[in-house]
Amino acid sequence: MEYQYIQVSRDGEVGRILLYRPKVLNALNTGLISELVQTLEDMDQDPTIRCILLTGGNRVFAAGADIGEMATATSAELMLSNQFADWDRLRRIKKPIVAAVVGYAFGGGCELAMACDMIVAAENARFGQPEIDLGIIPGAGGTQRLTRAVGKARAMEMVLTGRAITAQEAFSVGLVNSVVPAENVELEAMKLCQLVARKAPVAVQLAKESVLNSFDTTIAEGLDYEQKLFYLLFSTEDQKEGMQAFVEKRRPNFQGK
Ligand code: HXC
């Protein structure tokens, strides 16, 4: 398939997507988001892919939604075009996605990184929601996922002042998983992906679902849901294989069934 705004490759069982609009710091226009989401859905359907790495390359992750594309839009146009339909599809991807963030992750770029399941950040990474300086607010999770990730005080400060946080601050508040030198970010993200890719795929999928469910529900409902998924996994061959391998002191060979 031909892509205009992304590049797609794979490394074994890990699918890799590179955001590719280098001249505008990977500004997320609707075409890019549409290609990205379609590719994520394709990878989600592909049984030979078990984890997905999303990167902006070695200079920048993404400097936000494409301001040029939005500048003259009206409320009605944005609403009628269902501006966030593709972002909603992104939320339904079942395989884990690891973001490799170098440089700016601003606005929609920060929101895209937060929509992923784990983030490996470069020492020079900056996470920010500068929408307030454009006279708007975040629209793809910047007031929701950010608040859940970093807490009210920090989220309020970032959203109300537009001030970005460093990779180290992001690490200390739990927004990112690790901070590494820029030249190692993709390697570390790939290692994380490969680690996940070796696990039992159905368990991985349900684990992601259960963790995400915890943000949408009460603790009691979340615990009930987790128990149901736990029971469900005992219907998989991989559960039998995983436990048998432990007993036999060998590495499990998971088949995804
Ligand atoms: C369109 C962008 C862009 C963006 C950068 N560019 N960000 N184009 N949309 N979000 C373009 C610039 O116009 C410029 O093009 C080129 O990329 C390089 O950018 P510079 O500004 O020259 O680079 P630099 O001085 O290094 O500054 C980097 C920056 C700055 C601090 C990240 O670019 C910046 O503040 N960008 C906007 C960040 C932002 O406000 N993001 C939130 C967008 S709203 P030319 O042609 O001049 O070389 C949003 C809402 C999300 O994300 C809603 C849900 C989708």
XYZ file of C-alpha atoms in Angstrom, residues 7 12 19 44-45 47 51 62 77 90 92 113 115 138 151 167 172 181-182 186 189 205 215 224 234 238 242:
27
model
C 6.213 4.816 6.528
C 9.834 -9.849 13.179
C 5.178 9.463 11.177
C -4.415 -5.343 14.643
C -5.961 -7.833 12.214
C -1.942 -12.450 13.385
C 3.047 -5.466 19.097
C 4.848 15.367 16.464
C -17.320 22.145 9.742
C -7.363 4.529 17.541
C -10.094 0.515 19.855
C 1.758 9.413 22.543
C -3.074 7.110 23.397
C -6.807 19.892 23.742
C -2.679 14.085 38.262
C 11.323 13.876 29.682
C 8.948 11.339 37.537
C 19.621 8.977 25.070
C 17.922 10.049 21.831
C 13.898 3.376 19.024
C 11.167 0.873 22.325
C -4.729 -8.352 24.479
C -9.873 4.153 33.719
C -15.226 -8.175 38.411
C -8.129 -20.699 31.017
C -1.468 -20.781 25.654
C 2.536 -21.459 29.772
